[in-house]
Each structure stands twice: as structure tokens, then as C-alpha cells.
Amino acid sequence: EPEVTQTPSHQVTQMGQEVILRCVPISNHLYFYWYRQILGQKVEFLVSFYNNEISEKSEIFDDQFSVERPDGSNFTLKIRSTKLEDSAMYFCASSEVQGHQPQHFGDGTRLSIL
Amino acid sequence: EDQVTQSPEALRLQEGESSSLNCSYTVSGLRGLFWYRQDPGKGPEFLFTLYSAGEEKEKERLKATLTKKESFLHITAPKPEDSATYLCAVQEGAGFQKLVFGTGTRLLVSP
């Protein structure tokens, strides 16, 4: 069964450094998403991406964050000048089309900021 | 104000003891309500989508139902492997893709 894959599974970074989280969405999917889950809290939406541009973003997704689809298979989340509060699980998801089609999630990258 | 509220926060069942999880929501123009299962250290795994009040979906021991204000996930004769956190998420309005999640119900099924 096709799945969303994320790398690395765990990333440890010094505060202030830049980090790039990588995702390979399901191959025939057109919409891509990033969510995060701080330990013990809800899964929170960050951004959605379609046709090489951001289609929706949350208040969390400020200038510190950026997304990119550098080639036909990868989808990346870049976090600049990381802060302690950026420590969380980051999940990538993808869906076939917009709307009420299910979003399928990867197993996440655990980001630890020291 | 929370748009999605799940209850109970945690539920402990004996194997074979049926029960229901609740997800209440307050969004205008519900586009879809989604149930996911999340195992420790893993991402949410899609279970069901419900679109309109009165709709029901079933998969093995799970059955999801939807009203205009809430959804229930019924678990019939659960097994230990059903132990997980069950997440409810809603998608609202036209043109919005984001899922708004509840905090989940942690289910533990003892043999």
C-alpha cells in the first residue's frame, strides 16, 4: 500500500540553526501538507501546498518557515533560526485532491531543539 | 473556543467490552469529519470520512456515525490490538484544506 515517507525520523539541532525536514508524498497525490504535534497536545495544521504554491497556512506558519517541492517526488519544510518551542513531531501528509478526500500521514520527524 | 472536543480523554476496556467514543464539533459548513487512529510514535492512520448527518461507516470492529453536532466511534467487542489514540478531525467551509483535530481519546483494551 502506498505510503508517505519522512526523513529523518529524529533530528536534533542547536537553537538558532536551520533544519530541513523531508517528505516523499504518495506518488499520485496532488496536495501536500505539514502538521506538527507538540508533546501531549493536538495535531496542528501548518501549511498546505498545491501546484507549487502555498494554498493555505496557519498563524503558526510565519516567516521562520518555508516549504518547497524541489523535484517531482520530495516535499520539504525548512525552519530557520530554530527556537526551543519548535521542538515537536512534524507530520507530512498528502491527498489525491482537495476537499473532503482523506489526508494520509507519514510517521513524522521528531525535532528536538537544544 | 475549541472547534473539536473529544471525550473521554482516556478509556480502559476489557477485551470484548463494547463502548463509544465521542467527538463534538462547532464549525459552520462542515465539509467532512475524519477519524484517525494513532499508535505511539506513529502518524495518524486514516479510518473513516463522514460527510453528512445520518451517514455511517464500518470497518471491522469500528463503526462511525455522524449527526449535525457530533460523531461517535463505536467499538464492538474490542481486542487488545485496538489499543491506540483515536483522533477526530474536521474540515470546514469551502476552499479550506486544513484539518482541525481534537485532542484524542486514548483507548486501552486489556486481555
PDB file of C-alpha atoms in Angstrom:
ATOM      1  CA  GLU A   1       0.000   0.000   0.000  1.00  0.00           C
ATOM      2  CA  PRO A   2       1.407   3.431  -0.934  1.00  0.00           C
ATOM      3  CA  GLU A   3       2.592   5.489   1.991  1.00  0.00           C
ATOM      4  CA  VAL A   4       4.040   8.863   2.900  1.00  0.00           C
ATOM      5  CA  THR A   5       7.671   8.594   3.987  1.00  0.00           C
ATOM      6  CA  GLN A   6       9.507  11.131   6.117  1.00  0.00           C
ATOM      7  CA  THR A   7      13.193  11.588   6.870  1.00  0.00           C
ATOM      8  CA  PRO A   8      14.893  11.769   9.241  1.00  0.00           C
ATOM      9  CA  SER A   9      12.841  10.063  11.935  1.00  0.00           C
ATOM     10  CA  HIS A  10      14.631  12.120  14.597  1.00  0.00           C
ATOM     11  CA  GLN A  11      16.521  15.401  14.204  1.00  0.00           C
ATOM     12  CA  VAL A  12      18.473  17.081  16.975  1.00  0.00           C
ATOM     13  CA  THR A  13      19.508  20.669  16.306  1.00  0.00           C
ATOM     14  CA  GLN A  14      21.060  23.507  18.243  1.00  0.00           C
ATOM     15  CA  MET A  15      18.853  26.533  18.850  1.00  0.00           C
ATOM     16  CA  GLY A  16      19.329  29.120  16.131  1.00  0.00           C
ATOM     17  CA  GLN A  17      20.258  26.617  13.463  1.00  0.00           C
ATOM     18  CA  GLU A  18      18.298  25.891  10.311  1.00  0.00           C
ATOM     19  CA  VAL A  19      16.689  22.497   9.765  1.00  0.00           C
ATOM     20  CA  ILE A  20      15.101  20.854   6.721  1.00  0.00           C
ATOM     21  CA  LEU A  21      12.549  18.102   7.132  1.00  0.00           C
ATOM     22  CA  ARG A  22      11.917  15.878   4.135  1.00  0.00           C
ATOM     23  CA  CYS A  23       8.861  14.032   2.898  1.00  0.00           C
ATOM     24  CA  VAL A  24       8.004  11.858  -0.071  1.00  0.00           C
ATOM     25  CA  PRO A  25       4.225  12.045  -0.580  1.00  0.00           C
ATOM     26  CA  ILE A  26       2.155   9.308  -2.190  1.00  0.00           C
ATOM     27  CA  SER A  27       3.005   9.390  -5.882  1.00  0.00           C
ATOM     28  CA  ASN A  28      -0.357  10.254  -7.466  1.00  0.00           C
ATOM     29  CA  HIS A  29      -1.309  12.799  -4.801  1.00  0.00           C
ATOM     30  CA  LEU A  30      -1.503  16.473  -5.682  1.00  0.00           C
ATOM     31  CA  TYR A  31      -1.986  18.203  -2.299  1.00  0.00           C
ATOM     32  CA  PHE A  32       0.677  18.236   0.355  1.00  0.00           C
ATOM     33  CA  TYR A  33       0.544  19.328   3.984  1.00  0.00           C
ATOM     34  CA  TRP A  34       2.640  19.851   7.085  1.00  0.00           C
ATOM     35  CA  TYR A  35       1.273  19.482  10.601  1.00  0.00           C
ATOM     36  CA  ARG A  36       3.004  19.480  13.949  1.00  0.00           C
ATOM     37  CA  GLN A  37       2.234  17.925  17.312  1.00  0.00           C
ATOM     38  CA  ILE A  38       3.879  19.284  20.422  1.00  0.00           C
ATOM     39  CA  LEU A  39       4.198  16.579  23.072  1.00  0.00           C
ATOM     40  CA  GLY A  40       0.853  15.980  24.757  1.00  0.00           C
ATOM     41  CA  GLN A  41      -1.005  18.469  22.548  1.00  0.00           C
ATOM     42  CA  LYS A  42      -3.230  18.389  19.486  1.00  0.00           C
ATOM     43  CA  VAL A  43      -2.085  17.860  15.946  1.00  0.00           C
ATOM     44  CA  GLU A  44      -1.934  21.384  14.447  1.00  0.00           C
ATOM     45  CA  PHE A  45      -2.097  22.428  10.811  1.00  0.00           C
ATOM     46  CA  LEU A  46       0.841  24.408   9.450  1.00  0.00           C
ATOM     47  CA  VAL A  47       0.517  24.683   5.680  1.00  0.00           C
ATOM     48  CA  SER A  48      -0.969  23.173   2.539  1.00  0.00           C
ATOM     49  CA  PHE A  49       0.718  23.209  -0.872  1.00  0.00           C
ATOM     50  CA  TYR A  50      -0.669  22.688  -4.347  1.00  0.00           C
ATOM     51  CA  ASN A  51       0.630  23.329  -7.831  1.00  0.00           C
ATOM     52  CA  ASN A  52       3.940  24.620  -6.474  1.00  0.00           C
ATOM     53  CA  GLU A  53       2.481  27.232  -4.214  1.00  0.00           C
ATOM     54  CA  ILE A  54       1.066  27.601  -0.721  1.00  0.00           C
ATOM     55  CA  SER A  55      -2.723  27.296  -0.789  1.00  0.00           C
ATOM     56  CA  GLU A  56      -3.404  27.763   2.913  1.00  0.00           C
ATOM     57  CA  LYS A  57      -1.337  28.443   6.021  1.00  0.00           C
ATOM     58  CA  SER A  58      -1.933  28.856   9.738  1.00  0.00           C
ATOM     59  CA  GLU A  59      -0.815  31.627  12.072  1.00  0.00           C
ATOM     60  CA  ILE A  60       1.983  29.342  13.232  1.00  0.00           C
ATOM     61  CA  PHE A  61       3.480  29.306   9.745  1.00  0.00           C
ATOM     62  CA  ASP A  62       5.320  32.622   9.873  1.00  0.00           C
ATOM     63  CA  ASP A  63       8.463  33.868   8.100  1.00  0.00           C
ATOM     64  CA  GLN A  64      10.545  31.356  10.027  1.00  0.00           C
ATOM     65  CA  PHE A  65       9.005  28.559   7.956  1.00  0.00           C
ATOM     66  CA  SER A  66       9.085  27.758   4.264  1.00  0.00           C
ATOM     67  CA  VAL A  67       8.064  24.838   2.077  1.00  0.00           C
ATOM     68  CA  GLU A  68       9.334  23.641  -1.250  1.00  0.00           C
ATOM     69  CA  ARG A  69       8.848  20.865  -3.754  1.00  0.00           C
ATOM     70  CA  PRO A  70      12.365  20.773  -5.177  1.00  0.00           C
ATOM     71  CA  ASP A  71      11.686  17.909  -7.582  1.00  0.00           C
ATOM     72  CA  GLY A  72       8.873  15.584  -8.631  1.00  0.00           C
ATOM     73  CA  SER A  73       8.912  13.480  -5.503  1.00  0.00           C
ATOM     74  CA  ASN A  74      10.140  15.410  -2.453  1.00  0.00           C
ATOM     75  CA  PHE A  75       8.336  17.976  -0.309  1.00  0.00           C
ATOM     76  CA  THR A  76      10.353  19.841   2.310  1.00  0.00           C
ATOM     77  CA  LEU A  77       9.750  22.023   5.354  1.00  0.00           C
ATOM     78  CA  LYS A  78      12.542  24.440   6.257  1.00  0.00           C
ATOM     79  CA  ILE A  79      12.673  26.037   9.690  1.00  0.00           C
ATOM     80  CA  ARG A  80      15.136  28.910  10.065  1.00  0.00           C
ATOM     81  CA  SER A  81      16.607  30.143  13.350  1.00  0.00           C
ATOM     82  CA  THR A  82      15.076  27.329  15.346  1.00  0.00           C
ATOM     83  CA  LYS A  83      13.738  28.021  18.826  1.00  0.00           C
ATOM     84  CA  LEU A  84      13.220  25.731  21.794  1.00  0.00           C
ATOM     85  CA  GLU A  85       9.467  25.882  21.245  1.00  0.00           C
ATOM     86  CA  ASP A  86       9.864  24.419  17.749  1.00  0.00           C
ATOM     87  CA  SER A  87      10.518  21.048  19.398  1.00  0.00           C
ATOM     88  CA  ALA A  88       7.671  18.794  18.226  1.00  0.00           C
ATOM     89  CA  MET A  89       6.696  15.944  15.935  1.00  0.00           C
ATOM     90  CA  TYR A  90       6.294  17.208  12.391  1.00  0.00           C
ATOM     91  CA  PHE A  91       3.967  15.236  10.146  1.00  0.00           C
ATOM     92  CA  CYS A  92       3.753  15.403   6.399  1.00  0.00           C
ATOM     93  CA  ALA A  93       0.506  14.402   4.705  1.00  0.00           C
ATOM     94  CA  SER A  94      -0.809  14.187   1.178  1.00  0.00           C
ATOM     95  CA  SER A  95      -4.173  13.811  -0.524  1.00  0.00           C
ATOM     96  CA  GLU A  96      -5.318  12.981  -4.021  1.00  0.00           C
ATOM     97  CA  VAL A  97      -7.444  16.055  -4.475  1.00  0.00           C
ATOM     98  CA  GLN A  98      -8.718  18.978  -2.468  1.00  0.00           C
ATOM     99  CA  GLY A  99     -11.684  18.912  -0.188  1.00  0.00           C
ATOM    100  CA  HIS A 100     -13.090  16.058   1.763  1.00  0.00           C
ATOM    101  CA  GLN A 101     -10.637  13.478   0.494  1.00  0.00           C
ATOM    102  CA  PRO A 102      -8.635  11.870   3.299  1.00  0.00           C
ATOM    103  CA  GLN A 103      -5.168  13.130   4.054  1.00  0.00           C
ATOM    104  CA  HIS A 104      -2.642  10.347   4.541  1.00  0.00           C
ATOM    105  CA  PHE A 105       0.105  10.963   7.051  1.00  0.00           C
ATOM    106  CA  GLY A 106       3.695   9.884   7.380  1.00  0.00           C
ATOM    107  CA  ASP A 107       5.164   8.682  10.672  1.00  0.00           C
ATOM    108  CA  GLY A 108       6.725  12.047  11.362  1.00  0.00           C
ATOM    109  CA  THR A 109      10.059  13.589  12.231  1.00  0.00           C
ATOM    110  CA  ARG A 110      10.747  14.197  15.885  1.00  0.00           C
ATOM    111  CA  LEU A 111      12.543  17.560  16.073  1.00  0.00           C
ATOM    112  CA  SER A 112      14.460  18.281  19.256  1.00  0.00           C
ATOM    113  CA  ILE A 113      15.932  21.757  19.701  1.00  0.00           C
ATOM    114  CA  LEU A 114      18.697  22.021  22.297  1.00  0.00           C
TER     115      LEU A 114
ATOM    116  CA  GLU B   1     -13.077  28.157  21.736  1.00  0.00           C
ATOM    117  CA  ASP B   2     -12.245  24.594  20.731  1.00  0.00           C
ATOM    118  CA  GLN B   3     -13.864  23.569  17.474  1.00  0.00           C
ATOM    119  CA  VAL B   4     -13.410  19.859  18.123  1.00  0.00           C
ATOM    120  CA  THR B   5     -13.828  18.235  21.537  1.00  0.00           C
ATOM    121  CA  GLN B   6     -13.310  14.548  22.176  1.00  0.00           C
ATOM    122  CA  SER B   7     -14.438  12.542  25.167  1.00  0.00           C
ATOM    123  CA  PRO B   8     -13.463  10.722  27.193  1.00  0.00           C
ATOM    124  CA  GLU B   9      -9.767  11.637  27.270  1.00  0.00           C
ATOM    125  CA  ALA B  10      -8.925   8.066  28.168  1.00  0.00           C
ATOM    126  CA  LEU B  11     -10.892   4.826  28.192  1.00  0.00           C
ATOM    127  CA  ARG B  12      -9.953   1.466  29.558  1.00  0.00           C
ATOM    128  CA  LEU B  13     -11.935  -1.568  28.371  1.00  0.00           C
ATOM    129  CA  GLN B  14     -11.771  -5.279  28.872  1.00  0.00           C
ATOM    130  CA  GLU B  15     -11.453  -7.357  25.743  1.00  0.00           C
ATOM    131  CA  GLY B  16     -14.948  -7.834  24.318  1.00  0.00           C
ATOM    132  CA  GLU B  17     -16.424  -4.861  26.211  1.00  0.00           C
ATOM    133  CA  SER B  18     -18.074  -2.599  23.635  1.00  0.00           C
ATOM    134  CA  SER B  19     -18.116   1.190  24.024  1.00  0.00           C
ATOM    135  CA  SER B  20     -18.294   4.507  22.153  1.00  0.00           C
ATOM    136  CA  LEU B  21     -16.018   7.489  21.736  1.00  0.00           C
ATOM    137  CA  ASN B  22     -17.480  10.934  21.205  1.00  0.00           C
ATOM    138  CA  CYS B  23     -16.394  13.829  19.012  1.00  0.00           C
ATOM    139  CA  SER B  24     -18.404  17.039  19.202  1.00  0.00           C
ATOM    140  CA  TYR B  25     -17.712  19.882  16.806  1.00  0.00           C
ATOM    141  CA  THR B  26     -18.687  23.503  16.308  1.00  0.00           C
ATOM    142  CA  VAL B  27     -17.888  24.533  12.773  1.00  0.00           C
ATOM    143  CA  SER B  28     -20.023  26.209  10.183  1.00  0.00           C
ATOM    144  CA  GLY B  29     -20.482  24.344   6.966  1.00  0.00           C
ATOM    145  CA  LEU B  30     -18.915  21.002   7.786  1.00  0.00           C
ATOM    146  CA  ARG B  31     -17.160  19.683   4.752  1.00  0.00           C
ATOM    147  CA  GLY B  32     -16.040  16.408   6.246  1.00  0.00           C
ATOM    148  CA  LEU B  33     -15.336  14.713   9.552  1.00  0.00           C
ATOM    149  CA  PHE B  34     -12.413  12.319   9.719  1.00  0.00           C
ATOM    150  CA  TRP B  35     -11.455   9.605  12.182  1.00  0.00           C
ATOM    151  CA  TYR B  36      -7.839   8.577  12.543  1.00  0.00           C
ATOM    152  CA  ARG B  37      -6.014   6.067  14.691  1.00  0.00           C
ATOM    153  CA  GLN B  38      -2.605   6.990  16.104  1.00  0.00           C
ATOM    154  CA  ASP B  39      -0.221   4.484  17.632  1.00  0.00           C
ATOM    155  CA  PRO B  40       2.638   5.715  19.863  1.00  0.00           C
ATOM    156  CA  GLY B  41       5.453   7.254  17.824  1.00  0.00           C
ATOM    157  CA  LYS B  42       3.481   6.970  14.581  1.00  0.00           C
ATOM    158  CA  GLY B  43       1.493   9.275  12.359  1.00  0.00           C
ATOM    159  CA  PRO B  44      -2.310   9.345  12.221  1.00  0.00           C
ATOM    160  CA  GLU B  45      -3.721   6.437  10.219  1.00  0.00           C
ATOM    161  CA  PHE B  46      -6.897   7.205   8.288  1.00  0.00           C
ATOM    162  CA  LEU B  47     -10.020   5.265   9.284  1.00  0.00           C
ATOM    163  CA  PHE B  48     -13.189   6.985   8.030  1.00  0.00           C
ATOM    164  CA  THR B  49     -14.607  10.087   6.394  1.00  0.00           C
ATOM    165  CA  LEU B  50     -18.179  11.182   7.112  1.00  0.00           C
ATOM    166  CA  TYR B  51     -19.766  13.934   5.055  1.00  0.00           C
ATOM    167  CA  SER B  52     -23.350  14.437   6.167  1.00  0.00           C
ATOM    168  CA  ALA B  53     -25.619  13.870   9.147  1.00  0.00           C
ATOM    169  CA  GLY B  54     -27.026  10.369   9.268  1.00  0.00           C
ATOM    170  CA  GLU B  55     -24.078   8.824   7.496  1.00  0.00           C
ATOM    171  CA  GLU B  56     -22.452   5.682   8.914  1.00  0.00           C
ATOM    172  CA  LYS B  57     -19.241   3.855   8.004  1.00  0.00           C
ATOM    173  CA  GLU B  58     -17.957   0.495   9.239  1.00  0.00           C
ATOM    174  CA  LYS B  59     -14.626  -1.262   9.275  1.00  0.00           C
ATOM    175  CA  GLU B  60     -14.113  -4.495  11.184  1.00  0.00           C
ATOM    176  CA  ARG B  61     -14.991  -3.743  14.836  1.00  0.00           C
ATOM    177  CA  LEU B  62     -15.349   0.018  14.276  1.00  0.00           C
ATOM    178  CA  LYS B  63     -18.420   1.957  13.238  1.00  0.00           C
ATOM    179  CA  ALA B  64     -18.538   5.728  12.847  1.00  0.00           C
ATOM    180  CA  THR B  65     -21.720   7.790  12.855  1.00  0.00           C
ATOM    181  CA  LEU B  66     -22.401  11.481  12.323  1.00  0.00           C
ATOM    182  CA  THR B  67     -25.044  13.953  13.486  1.00  0.00           C
ATOM    183  CA  LYS B  68     -25.179  17.710  12.996  1.00  0.00           C
ATOM    184  CA  LYS B  69     -23.214  18.310  16.188  1.00  0.00           C
ATOM    185  CA  GLU B  70     -21.206  15.191  16.918  1.00  0.00           C
ATOM    186  CA  SER B  71     -19.767  11.944  15.744  1.00  0.00           C
ATOM    187  CA  PHE B  72     -19.432   8.645  17.536  1.00  0.00           C
ATOM    188  CA  LEU B  73     -16.895   5.909  17.030  1.00  0.00           C
ATOM    189  CA  HIS B  74     -18.440   2.671  18.252  1.00  0.00           C
ATOM    190  CA  ILE B  75     -16.077  -0.170  19.087  1.00  0.00           C
ATOM    191  CA  THR B  76     -17.715  -3.581  19.197  1.00  0.00           C
ATOM    192  CA  ALA B  77     -16.039  -6.443  21.070  1.00  0.00           C
ATOM    193  CA  PRO B  78     -12.621  -4.734  21.076  1.00  0.00           C
ATOM    194  CA  LYS B  79      -9.344  -6.626  21.091  1.00  0.00           C
ATOM    195  CA  PRO B  80      -6.012  -5.567  22.652  1.00  0.00           C
ATOM    196  CA  GLU B  81      -4.741  -4.587  19.201  1.00  0.00           C
ATOM    197  CA  ASP B  82      -7.413  -1.881  19.085  1.00  0.00           C
ATOM    198  CA  SER B  83      -5.474  -0.031  21.795  1.00  0.00           C
ATOM    199  CA  ALA B  84      -4.424   3.339  20.367  1.00  0.00           C
ATOM    200  CA  THR B  85      -5.329   7.016  20.425  1.00  0.00           C
ATOM    201  CA  TYR B  86      -8.335   7.801  18.244  1.00  0.00           C
ATOM    202  CA  LEU B  87      -8.360  11.252  16.703  1.00  0.00           C
ATOM    203  CA  CYS B  88     -11.277  13.155  15.256  1.00  0.00           C
ATOM    204  CA  ALA B  89     -10.705  15.991  12.783  1.00  0.00           C
ATOM    205  CA  VAL B  90     -12.996  18.323  10.864  1.00  0.00           C
ATOM    206  CA  GLN B  91     -12.653  20.199   7.628  1.00  0.00           C
ATOM    207  CA  GLU B  92     -14.906  23.205   7.262  1.00  0.00           C
ATOM    208  CA  GLY B  93     -16.155  25.585   4.665  1.00  0.00           C
ATOM    209  CA  ALA B  94     -15.407  25.847   1.025  1.00  0.00           C
ATOM    210  CA  GLY B  95     -11.850  26.061  -0.140  1.00  0.00           C
ATOM    211  CA  PHE B  96     -10.232  25.123   3.159  1.00  0.00           C
ATOM    212  CA  GLN B  97      -7.988  22.100   3.231  1.00  0.00           C
ATOM    213  CA  LYS B  98      -6.763  22.166   6.809  1.00  0.00           C
ATOM    214  CA  LEU B  99      -7.884  19.540   9.265  1.00  0.00           C
ATOM    215  CA  VAL B 100      -8.722  20.752  12.773  1.00  0.00           C
ATOM    216  CA  PHE B 101      -8.018  17.974  15.251  1.00  0.00           C
ATOM    217  CA  GLY B 102      -9.354  17.164  18.673  1.00  0.00           C
ATOM    218  CA  THR B 103      -7.062  16.050  21.479  1.00  0.00           C
ATOM    219  CA  GLY B 104      -7.987  12.410  21.001  1.00  0.00           C
ATOM    220  CA  THR B 105      -9.206   9.533  23.135  1.00  0.00           C
ATOM    221  CA  ARG B 106      -6.554   7.115  24.443  1.00  0.00           C
ATOM    222  CA  LEU B 107      -8.052   3.638  24.349  1.00  0.00           C
ATOM    223  CA  LEU B 108      -6.531   0.743  26.248  1.00  0.00           C
ATOM    224  CA  VAL B 109      -8.043  -2.721  25.794  1.00  0.00           C
ATOM    225  CA  SER B 110      -6.924  -5.284  28.329  1.00  0.00           C
ATOM    226  CA  PRO B 111      -6.986  -9.031  27.603  1.00  0.00           C
TER     227      PRO B 111
END
